[in-house]
PDB file of C-alpha atoms in Angstrom:
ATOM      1  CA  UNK A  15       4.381  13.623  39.875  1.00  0.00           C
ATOM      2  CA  UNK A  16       2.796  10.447  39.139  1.00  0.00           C
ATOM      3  CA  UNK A  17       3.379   7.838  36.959  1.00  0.00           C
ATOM      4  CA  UNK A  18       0.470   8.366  34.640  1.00  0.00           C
ATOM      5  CA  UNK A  19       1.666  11.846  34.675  1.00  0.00           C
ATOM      6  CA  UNK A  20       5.248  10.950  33.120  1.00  0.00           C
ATOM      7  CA  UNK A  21       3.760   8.558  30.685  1.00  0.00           C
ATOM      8  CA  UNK A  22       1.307  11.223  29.194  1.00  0.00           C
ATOM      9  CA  UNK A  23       4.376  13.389  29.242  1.00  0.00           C
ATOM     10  CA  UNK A  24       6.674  11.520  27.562  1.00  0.00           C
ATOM     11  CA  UNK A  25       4.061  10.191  24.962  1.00  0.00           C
ATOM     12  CA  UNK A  26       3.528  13.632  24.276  1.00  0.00           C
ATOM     13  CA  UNK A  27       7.224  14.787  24.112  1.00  0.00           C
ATOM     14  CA  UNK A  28       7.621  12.160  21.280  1.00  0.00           C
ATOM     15  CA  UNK A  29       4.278  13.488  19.527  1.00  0.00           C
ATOM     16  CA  UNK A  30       5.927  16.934  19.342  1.00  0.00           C
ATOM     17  CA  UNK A  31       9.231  16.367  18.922  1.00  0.00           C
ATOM     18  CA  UNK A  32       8.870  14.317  16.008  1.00  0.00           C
ATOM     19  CA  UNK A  33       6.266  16.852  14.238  1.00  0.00           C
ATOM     20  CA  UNK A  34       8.323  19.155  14.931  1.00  0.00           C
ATOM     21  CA  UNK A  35      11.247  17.194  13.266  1.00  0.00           C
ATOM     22  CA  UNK A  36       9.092  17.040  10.305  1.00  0.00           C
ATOM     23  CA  UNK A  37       7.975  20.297  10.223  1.00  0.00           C
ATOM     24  CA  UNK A  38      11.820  21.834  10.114  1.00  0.00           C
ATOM     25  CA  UNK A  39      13.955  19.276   8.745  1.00  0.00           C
ATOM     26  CA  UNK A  40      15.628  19.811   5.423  1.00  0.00           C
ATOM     27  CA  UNK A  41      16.875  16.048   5.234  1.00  0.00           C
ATOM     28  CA  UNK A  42      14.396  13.936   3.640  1.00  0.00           C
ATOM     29  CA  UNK A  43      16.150  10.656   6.317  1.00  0.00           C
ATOM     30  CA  UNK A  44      15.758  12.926   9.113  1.00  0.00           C
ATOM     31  CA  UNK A  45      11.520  13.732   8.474  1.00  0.00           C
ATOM     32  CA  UNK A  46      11.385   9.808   8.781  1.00  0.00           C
ATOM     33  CA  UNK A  47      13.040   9.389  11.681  1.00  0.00           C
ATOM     34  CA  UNK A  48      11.066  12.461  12.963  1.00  0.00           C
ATOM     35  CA  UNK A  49       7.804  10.912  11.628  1.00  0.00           C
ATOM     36  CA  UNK A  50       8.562   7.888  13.302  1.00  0.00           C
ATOM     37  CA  UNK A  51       9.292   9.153  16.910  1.00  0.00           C
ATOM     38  CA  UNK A  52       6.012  11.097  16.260  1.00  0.00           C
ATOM     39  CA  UNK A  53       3.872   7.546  15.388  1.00  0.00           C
ATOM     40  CA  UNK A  54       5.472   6.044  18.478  1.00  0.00           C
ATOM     41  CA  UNK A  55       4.481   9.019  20.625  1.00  0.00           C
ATOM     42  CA  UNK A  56       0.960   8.371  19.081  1.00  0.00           C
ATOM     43  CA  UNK A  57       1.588   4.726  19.930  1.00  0.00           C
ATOM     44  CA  UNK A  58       2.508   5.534  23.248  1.00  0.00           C
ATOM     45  CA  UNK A  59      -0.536   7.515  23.974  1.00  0.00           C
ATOM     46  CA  UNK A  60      -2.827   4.721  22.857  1.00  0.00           C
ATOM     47  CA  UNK A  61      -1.137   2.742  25.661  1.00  0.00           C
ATOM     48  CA  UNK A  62      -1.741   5.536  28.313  1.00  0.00           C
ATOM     49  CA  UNK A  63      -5.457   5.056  27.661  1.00  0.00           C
ATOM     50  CA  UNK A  64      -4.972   1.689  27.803  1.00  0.00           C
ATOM     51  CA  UNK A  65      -5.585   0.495  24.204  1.00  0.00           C
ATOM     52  CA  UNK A  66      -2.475  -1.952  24.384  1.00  0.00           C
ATOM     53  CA  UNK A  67      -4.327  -3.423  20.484  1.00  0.00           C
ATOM     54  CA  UNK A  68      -4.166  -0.056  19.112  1.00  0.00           C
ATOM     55  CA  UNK A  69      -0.963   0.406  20.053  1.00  0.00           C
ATOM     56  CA  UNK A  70       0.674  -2.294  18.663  1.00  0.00           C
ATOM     57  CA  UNK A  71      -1.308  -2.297  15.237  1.00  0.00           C
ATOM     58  CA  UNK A  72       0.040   1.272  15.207  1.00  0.00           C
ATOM     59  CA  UNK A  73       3.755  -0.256  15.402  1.00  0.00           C
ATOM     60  CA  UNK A  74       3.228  -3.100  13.560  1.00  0.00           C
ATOM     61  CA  UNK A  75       1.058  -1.217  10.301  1.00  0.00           C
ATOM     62  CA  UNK A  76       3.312   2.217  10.879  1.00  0.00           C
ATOM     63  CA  UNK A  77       6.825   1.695  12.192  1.00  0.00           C
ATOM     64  CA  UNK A  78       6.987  -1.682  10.555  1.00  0.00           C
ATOM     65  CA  UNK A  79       5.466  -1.137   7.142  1.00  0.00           C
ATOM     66  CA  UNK A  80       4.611   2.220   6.221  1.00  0.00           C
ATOM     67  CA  UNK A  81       7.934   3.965   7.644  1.00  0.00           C
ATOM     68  CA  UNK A  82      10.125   1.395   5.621  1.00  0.00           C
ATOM     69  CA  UNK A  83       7.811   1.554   2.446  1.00  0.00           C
ATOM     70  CA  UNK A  84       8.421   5.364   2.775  1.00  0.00           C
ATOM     71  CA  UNK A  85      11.988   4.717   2.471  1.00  0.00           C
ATOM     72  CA  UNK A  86      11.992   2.579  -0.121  1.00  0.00           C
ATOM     73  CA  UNK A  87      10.269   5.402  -2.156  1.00  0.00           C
ATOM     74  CA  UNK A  88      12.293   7.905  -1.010  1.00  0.00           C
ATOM     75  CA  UNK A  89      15.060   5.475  -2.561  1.00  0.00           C
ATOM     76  CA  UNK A  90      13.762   5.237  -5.804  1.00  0.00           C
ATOM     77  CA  UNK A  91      13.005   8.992  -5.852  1.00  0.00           C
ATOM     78  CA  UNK A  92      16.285  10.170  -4.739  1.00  0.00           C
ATOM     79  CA  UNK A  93      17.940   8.198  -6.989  1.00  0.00           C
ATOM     80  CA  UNK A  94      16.028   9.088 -10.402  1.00  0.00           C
ATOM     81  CA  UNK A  95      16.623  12.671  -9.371  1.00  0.00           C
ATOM     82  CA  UNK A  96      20.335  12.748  -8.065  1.00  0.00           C
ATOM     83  CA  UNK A  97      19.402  15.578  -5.857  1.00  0.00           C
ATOM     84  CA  UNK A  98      18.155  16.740  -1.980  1.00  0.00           C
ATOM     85  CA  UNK A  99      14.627  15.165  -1.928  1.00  0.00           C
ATOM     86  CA  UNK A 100      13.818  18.259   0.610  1.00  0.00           C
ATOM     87  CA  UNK A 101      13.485  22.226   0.001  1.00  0.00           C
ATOM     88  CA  UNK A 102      12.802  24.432   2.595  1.00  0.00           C
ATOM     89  CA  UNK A 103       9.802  26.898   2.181  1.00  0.00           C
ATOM     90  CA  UNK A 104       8.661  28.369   5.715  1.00  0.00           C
ATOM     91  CA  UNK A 105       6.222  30.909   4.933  1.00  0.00           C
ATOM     92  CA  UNK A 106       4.708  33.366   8.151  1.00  0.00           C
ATOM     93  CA  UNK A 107       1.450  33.081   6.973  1.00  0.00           C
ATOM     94  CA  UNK A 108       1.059  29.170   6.767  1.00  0.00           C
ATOM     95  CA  UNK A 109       2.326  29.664  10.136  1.00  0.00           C
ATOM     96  CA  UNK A 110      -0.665  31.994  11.111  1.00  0.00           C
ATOM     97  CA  UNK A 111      -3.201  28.970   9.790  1.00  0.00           C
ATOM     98  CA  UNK A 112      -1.350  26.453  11.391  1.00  0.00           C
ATOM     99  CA  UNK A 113      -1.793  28.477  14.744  1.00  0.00           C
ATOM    100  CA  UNK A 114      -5.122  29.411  13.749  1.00  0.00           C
ATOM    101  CA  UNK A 115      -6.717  25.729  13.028  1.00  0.00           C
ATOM    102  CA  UNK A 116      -5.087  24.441  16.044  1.00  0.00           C
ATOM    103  CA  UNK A 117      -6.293  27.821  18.462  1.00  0.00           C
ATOM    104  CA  UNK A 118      -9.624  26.815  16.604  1.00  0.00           C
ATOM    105  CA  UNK A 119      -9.483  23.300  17.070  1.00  0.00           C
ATOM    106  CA  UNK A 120      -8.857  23.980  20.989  1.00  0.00           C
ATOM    107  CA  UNK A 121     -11.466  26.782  21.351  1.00  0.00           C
ATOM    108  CA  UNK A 122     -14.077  25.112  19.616  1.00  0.00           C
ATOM    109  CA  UNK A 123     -13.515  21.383  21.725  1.00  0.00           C
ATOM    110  CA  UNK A 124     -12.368  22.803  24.856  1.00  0.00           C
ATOM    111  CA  UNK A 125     -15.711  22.474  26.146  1.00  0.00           C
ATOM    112  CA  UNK A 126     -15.980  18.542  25.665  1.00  0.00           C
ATOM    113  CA  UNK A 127     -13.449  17.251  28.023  1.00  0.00           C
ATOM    114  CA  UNK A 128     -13.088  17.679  31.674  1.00  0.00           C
ATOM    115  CA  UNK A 129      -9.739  17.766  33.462  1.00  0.00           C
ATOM    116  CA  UNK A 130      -6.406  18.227  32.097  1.00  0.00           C
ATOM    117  CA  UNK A 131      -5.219  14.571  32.459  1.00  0.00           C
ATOM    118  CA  UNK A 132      -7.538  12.305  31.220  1.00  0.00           C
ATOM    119  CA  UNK A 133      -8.783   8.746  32.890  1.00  0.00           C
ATOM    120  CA  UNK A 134      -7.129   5.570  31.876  1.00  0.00           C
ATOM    121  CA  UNK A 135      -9.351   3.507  29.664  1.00  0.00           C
ATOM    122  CA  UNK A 136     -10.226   0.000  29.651  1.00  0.00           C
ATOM    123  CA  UNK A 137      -8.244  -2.763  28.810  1.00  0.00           C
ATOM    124  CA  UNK A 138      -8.323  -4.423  25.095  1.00  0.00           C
ATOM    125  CA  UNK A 139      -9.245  -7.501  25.543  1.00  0.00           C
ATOM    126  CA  UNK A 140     -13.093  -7.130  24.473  1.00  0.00           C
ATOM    127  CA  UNK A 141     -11.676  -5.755  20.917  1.00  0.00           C
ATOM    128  CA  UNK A 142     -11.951  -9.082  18.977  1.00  0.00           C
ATOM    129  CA  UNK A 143     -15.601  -9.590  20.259  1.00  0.00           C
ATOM    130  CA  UNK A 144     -16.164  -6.149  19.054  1.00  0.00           C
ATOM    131  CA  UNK A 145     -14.696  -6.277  15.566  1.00  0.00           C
ATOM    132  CA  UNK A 146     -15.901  -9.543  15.158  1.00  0.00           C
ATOM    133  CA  UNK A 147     -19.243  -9.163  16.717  1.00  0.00           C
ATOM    134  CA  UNK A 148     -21.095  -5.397  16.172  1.00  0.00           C
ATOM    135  CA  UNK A 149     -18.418  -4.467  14.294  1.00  0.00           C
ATOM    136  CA  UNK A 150     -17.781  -6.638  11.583  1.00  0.00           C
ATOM    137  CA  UNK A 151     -19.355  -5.140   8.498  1.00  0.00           C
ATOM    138  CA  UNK A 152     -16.969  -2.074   8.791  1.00  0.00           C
ATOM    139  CA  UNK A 153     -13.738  -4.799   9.768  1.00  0.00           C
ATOM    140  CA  UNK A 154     -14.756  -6.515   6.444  1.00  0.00           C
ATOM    141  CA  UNK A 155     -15.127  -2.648   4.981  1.00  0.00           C
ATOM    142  CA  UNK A 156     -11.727  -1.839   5.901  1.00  0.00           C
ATOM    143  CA  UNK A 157     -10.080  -5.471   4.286  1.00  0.00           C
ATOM    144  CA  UNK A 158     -11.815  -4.606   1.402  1.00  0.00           C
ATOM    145  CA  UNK A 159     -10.439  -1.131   1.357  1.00  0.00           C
ATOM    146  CA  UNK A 160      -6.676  -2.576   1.422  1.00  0.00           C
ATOM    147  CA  UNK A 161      -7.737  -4.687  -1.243  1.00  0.00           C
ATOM    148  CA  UNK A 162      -8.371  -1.758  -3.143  1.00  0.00           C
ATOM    149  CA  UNK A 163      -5.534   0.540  -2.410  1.00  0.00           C
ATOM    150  CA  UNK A 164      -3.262  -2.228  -3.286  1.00  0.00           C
ATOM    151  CA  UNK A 165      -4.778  -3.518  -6.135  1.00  0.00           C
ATOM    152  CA  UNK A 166      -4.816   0.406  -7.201  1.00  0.00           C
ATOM    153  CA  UNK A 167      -0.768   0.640  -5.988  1.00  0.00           C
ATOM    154  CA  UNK A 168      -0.274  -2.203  -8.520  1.00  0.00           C
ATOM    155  CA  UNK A 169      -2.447  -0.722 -11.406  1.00  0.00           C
ATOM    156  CA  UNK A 170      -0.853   3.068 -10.696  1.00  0.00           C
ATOM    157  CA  UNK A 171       3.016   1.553 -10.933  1.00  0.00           C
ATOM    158  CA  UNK A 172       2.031  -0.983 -13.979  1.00  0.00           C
ATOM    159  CA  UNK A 173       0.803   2.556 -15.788  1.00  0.00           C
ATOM    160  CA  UNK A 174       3.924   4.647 -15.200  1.00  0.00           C
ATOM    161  CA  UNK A 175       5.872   1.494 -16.690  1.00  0.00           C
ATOM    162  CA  UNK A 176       3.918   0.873 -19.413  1.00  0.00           C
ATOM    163  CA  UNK A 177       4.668   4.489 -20.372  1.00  0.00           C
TER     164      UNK A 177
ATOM    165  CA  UNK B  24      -7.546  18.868  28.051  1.00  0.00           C
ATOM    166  CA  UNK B  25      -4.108  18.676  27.798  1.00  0.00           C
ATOM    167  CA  UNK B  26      -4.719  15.861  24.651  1.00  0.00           C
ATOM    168  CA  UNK B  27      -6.747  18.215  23.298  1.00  0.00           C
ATOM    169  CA  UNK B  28      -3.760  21.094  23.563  1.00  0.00           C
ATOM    170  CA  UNK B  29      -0.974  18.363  22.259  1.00  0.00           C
ATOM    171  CA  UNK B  30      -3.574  16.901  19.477  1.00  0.00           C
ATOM    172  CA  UNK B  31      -4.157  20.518  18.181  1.00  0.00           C
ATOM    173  CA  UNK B  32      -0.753  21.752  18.258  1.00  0.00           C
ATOM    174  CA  UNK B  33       0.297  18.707  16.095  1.00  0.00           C
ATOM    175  CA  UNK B  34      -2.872  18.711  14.061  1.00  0.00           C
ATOM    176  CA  UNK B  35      -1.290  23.018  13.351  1.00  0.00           C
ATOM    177  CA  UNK B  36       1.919  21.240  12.262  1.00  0.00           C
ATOM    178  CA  UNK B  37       1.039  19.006  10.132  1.00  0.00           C
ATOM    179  CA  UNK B  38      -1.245  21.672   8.507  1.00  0.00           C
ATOM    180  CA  UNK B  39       1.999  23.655   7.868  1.00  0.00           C
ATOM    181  CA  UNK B  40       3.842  20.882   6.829  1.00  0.00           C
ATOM    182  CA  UNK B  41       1.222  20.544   4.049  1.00  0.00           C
ATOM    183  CA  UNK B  42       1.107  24.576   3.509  1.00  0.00           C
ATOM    184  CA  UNK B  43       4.283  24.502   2.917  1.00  0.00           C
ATOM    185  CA  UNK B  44       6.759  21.206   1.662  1.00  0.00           C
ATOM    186  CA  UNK B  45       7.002  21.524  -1.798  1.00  0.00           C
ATOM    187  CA  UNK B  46       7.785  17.877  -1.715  1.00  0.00           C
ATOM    188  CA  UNK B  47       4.912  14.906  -2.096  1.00  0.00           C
ATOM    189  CA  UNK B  48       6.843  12.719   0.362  1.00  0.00           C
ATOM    190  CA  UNK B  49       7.169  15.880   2.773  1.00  0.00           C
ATOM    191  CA  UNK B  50       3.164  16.631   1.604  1.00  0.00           C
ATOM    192  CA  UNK B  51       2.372  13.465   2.446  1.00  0.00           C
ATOM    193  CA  UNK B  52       4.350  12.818   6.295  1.00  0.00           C
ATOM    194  CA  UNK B  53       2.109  15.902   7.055  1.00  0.00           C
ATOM    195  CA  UNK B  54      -0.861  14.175   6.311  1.00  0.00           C
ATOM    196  CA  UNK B  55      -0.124  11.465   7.935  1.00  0.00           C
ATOM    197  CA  UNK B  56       0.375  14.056  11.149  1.00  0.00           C
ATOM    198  CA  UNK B  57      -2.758  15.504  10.704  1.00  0.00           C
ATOM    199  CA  UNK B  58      -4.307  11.783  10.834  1.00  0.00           C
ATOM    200  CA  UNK B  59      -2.535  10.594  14.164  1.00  0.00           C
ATOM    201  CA  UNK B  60      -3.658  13.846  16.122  1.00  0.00           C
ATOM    202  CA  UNK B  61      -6.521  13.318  15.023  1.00  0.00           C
ATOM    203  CA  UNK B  62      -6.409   9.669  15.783  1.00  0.00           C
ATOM    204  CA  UNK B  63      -5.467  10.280  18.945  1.00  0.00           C
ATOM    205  CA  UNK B  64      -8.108  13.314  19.777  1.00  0.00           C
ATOM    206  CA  UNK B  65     -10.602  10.552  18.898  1.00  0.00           C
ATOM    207  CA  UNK B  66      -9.371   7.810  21.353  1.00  0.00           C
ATOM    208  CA  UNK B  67      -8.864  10.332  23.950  1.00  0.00           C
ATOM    209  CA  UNK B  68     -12.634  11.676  23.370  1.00  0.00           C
ATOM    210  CA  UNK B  69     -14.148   8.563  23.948  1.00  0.00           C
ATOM    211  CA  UNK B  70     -11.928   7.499  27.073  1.00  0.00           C
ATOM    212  CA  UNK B  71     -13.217  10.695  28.576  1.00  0.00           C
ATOM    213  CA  UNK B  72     -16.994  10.442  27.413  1.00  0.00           C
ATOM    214  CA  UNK B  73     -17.594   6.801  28.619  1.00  0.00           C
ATOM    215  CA  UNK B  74     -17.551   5.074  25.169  1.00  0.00           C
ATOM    216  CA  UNK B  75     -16.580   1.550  25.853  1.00  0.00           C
ATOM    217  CA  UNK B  76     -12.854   0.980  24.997  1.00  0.00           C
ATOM    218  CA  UNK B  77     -13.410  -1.496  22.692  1.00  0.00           C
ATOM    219  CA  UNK B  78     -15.665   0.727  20.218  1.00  0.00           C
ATOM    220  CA  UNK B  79     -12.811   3.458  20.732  1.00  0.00           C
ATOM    221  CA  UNK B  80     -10.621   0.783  19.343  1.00  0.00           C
ATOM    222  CA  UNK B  81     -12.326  -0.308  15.986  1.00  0.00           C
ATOM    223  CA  UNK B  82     -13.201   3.101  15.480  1.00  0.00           C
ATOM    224  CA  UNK B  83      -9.221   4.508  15.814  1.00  0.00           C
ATOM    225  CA  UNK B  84      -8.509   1.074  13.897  1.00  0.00           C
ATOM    226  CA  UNK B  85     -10.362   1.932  10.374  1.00  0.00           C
ATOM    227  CA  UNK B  86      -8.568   5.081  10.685  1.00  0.00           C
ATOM    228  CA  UNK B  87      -5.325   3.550  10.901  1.00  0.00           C
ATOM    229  CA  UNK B  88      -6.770   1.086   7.952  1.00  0.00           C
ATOM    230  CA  UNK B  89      -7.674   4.088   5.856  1.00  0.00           C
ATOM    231  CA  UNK B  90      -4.364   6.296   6.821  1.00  0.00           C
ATOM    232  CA  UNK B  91      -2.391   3.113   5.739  1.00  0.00           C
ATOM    233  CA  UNK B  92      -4.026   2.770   2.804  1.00  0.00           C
ATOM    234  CA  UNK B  93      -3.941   6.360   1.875  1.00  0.00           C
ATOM    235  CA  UNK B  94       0.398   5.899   2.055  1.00  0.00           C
ATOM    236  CA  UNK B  95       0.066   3.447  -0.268  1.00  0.00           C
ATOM    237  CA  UNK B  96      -1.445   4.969  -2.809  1.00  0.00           C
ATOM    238  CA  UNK B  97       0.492   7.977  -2.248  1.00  0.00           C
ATOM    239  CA  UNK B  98       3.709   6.121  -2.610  1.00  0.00           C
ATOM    240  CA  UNK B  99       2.896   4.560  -5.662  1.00  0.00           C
ATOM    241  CA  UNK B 100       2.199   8.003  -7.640  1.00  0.00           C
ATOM    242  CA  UNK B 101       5.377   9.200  -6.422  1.00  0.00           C
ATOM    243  CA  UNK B 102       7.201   6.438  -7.275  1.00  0.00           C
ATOM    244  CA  UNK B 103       5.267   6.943 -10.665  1.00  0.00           C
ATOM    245  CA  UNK B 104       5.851  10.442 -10.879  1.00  0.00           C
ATOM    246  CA  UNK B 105       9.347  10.138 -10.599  1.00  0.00           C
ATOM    247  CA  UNK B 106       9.966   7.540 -13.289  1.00  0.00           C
ATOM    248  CA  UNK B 107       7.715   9.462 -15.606  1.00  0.00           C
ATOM    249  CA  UNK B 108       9.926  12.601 -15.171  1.00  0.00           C
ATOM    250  CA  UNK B 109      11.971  12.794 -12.440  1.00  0.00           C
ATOM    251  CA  UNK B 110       9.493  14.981 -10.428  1.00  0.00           C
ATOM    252  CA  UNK B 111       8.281  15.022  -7.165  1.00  0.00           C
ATOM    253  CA  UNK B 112       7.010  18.025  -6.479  1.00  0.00           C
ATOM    254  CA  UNK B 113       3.549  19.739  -5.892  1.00  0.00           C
ATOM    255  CA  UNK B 114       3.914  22.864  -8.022  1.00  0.00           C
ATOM    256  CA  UNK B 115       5.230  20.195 -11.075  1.00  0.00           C
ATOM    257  CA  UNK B 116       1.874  18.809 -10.927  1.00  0.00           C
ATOM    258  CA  UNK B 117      -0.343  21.281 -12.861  1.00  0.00           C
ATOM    259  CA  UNK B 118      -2.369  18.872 -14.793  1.00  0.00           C
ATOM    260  CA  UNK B 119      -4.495  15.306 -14.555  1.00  0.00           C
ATOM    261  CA  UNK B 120      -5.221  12.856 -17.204  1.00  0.00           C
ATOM    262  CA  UNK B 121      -8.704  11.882 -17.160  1.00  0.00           C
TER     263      UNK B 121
END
């Protein structure tokens, strides 16, 4: 077994161990913790193709910021409510279209990709000549975008505390 | 192929997840699963189609931008929810005010 091999493997143990932490948890601490391992798997397979950028934007924006601003609202929520933030609800037949999208998904893509392990991809080095260069209307898109969302974070809280 | 197994397997998940949490914050981690297989289907597309790397890159990197973005503004009307009347829950949420 190679090394690529383990790599994919373990990138991919992470992926579906932590959805699968999230999708059967009942402790609201314990769907974080799976939802991180899951965005480090994700993490982790951006490094397997070689997108070593990708990757660590994913740990920096994810792990480091959206993980702990989860937190903080699941704070604020579990304490206004004094009770388990989490009920459990499994249900056979969102099962059935949560098989059936993904069978779908596979049967309908299956015919795109080659081989079962992918090829490594290029290194990131070019990315700042790209997102500064072709790319930089949709860079300045997305900065204006988190402009946005945060000015509308600010104007969503300053409404509920108004009221 | 074997991304496209793993990224449709936890793109099913997070589908359930969504189908059925009863819980915005549980609502929402789904979501965000849905996003990163998705994410990930995309990078692993263009690695095997011959898009350069670097395209692959900014492309996966406005995702994470909007998928960011989209947790913000989903943590603020929960946060909001909650204060308004200690709810956080999908089937509490019946009406919107225009």
């Amino acid at each position: 077994m190679s090394l690529d091999t383990v790599a994919f493997a373990l990138a991919a143990a992470l992926m579906v161990g932590g959805a699968l932490g999230v999708a059967l948890t009942k402790d609201v601490m314990r769907l974080v913790v799976g939802l991180g391992a899951f965005l480090l798997g994700v993490a982790g397979m951006f490094l397997y193709y070689g997108h070593a950028f990708l990757a660590t934007a994913q740990v920096f924006v994810y792990v480091g910021g959206v993980l702990v601003l989860m937190i903080f609202a699941i704070m604020v929520v579990h304490r206004a409510n004094g009770r388990p933030v989490l009920e459990a609800r499994h249900d056979i037949g969102a099962a059935a279209i949560g098989a059936g999208v993904s069978g779908m998904l596979f049967m309908t893509l299956r015919e795109s990709v080659g081989g079962w392990l992918p090829q490594s991809g290029t290194p990131g080095g070019p990315i700042a000549v790209e997102l500064l260069g072709r790319s930089i209307v949709v860079f300045e898109l997305a900065g204006g975008l988190l402009l946005i969302a945060l000015v509308a974070v600010l104007v969503i809280v300053g409404a509920g505390e108004r009221r | 192929m074997s991304a496209l197994v793993l990224c449709a397997a936890v793109f099913g998940l997070g589908l359930y997840v969504v189908l059925t949490r009863r819980e915005l914050i549980a609502v929402l981690a789904g979501a965000e699963l849905m996003l990163g297989a998705a994410n990930v289907q995309l990078v692993s597309f263009a690695s095997m189609s011959g898009v350069p790397g670097e395209s692959a890159q900014a492309l996966a990197l406005m995702v994470l931008v909007v998928a960011a973005a989209e947790v913000g503004v989903g943590m603020a009307i929960i946060v909001t929810l909650s204060r308004r009347s200690a709810r956080s829950r999908t089937d509490d949420l019946q009406e919107v005010n225009g």
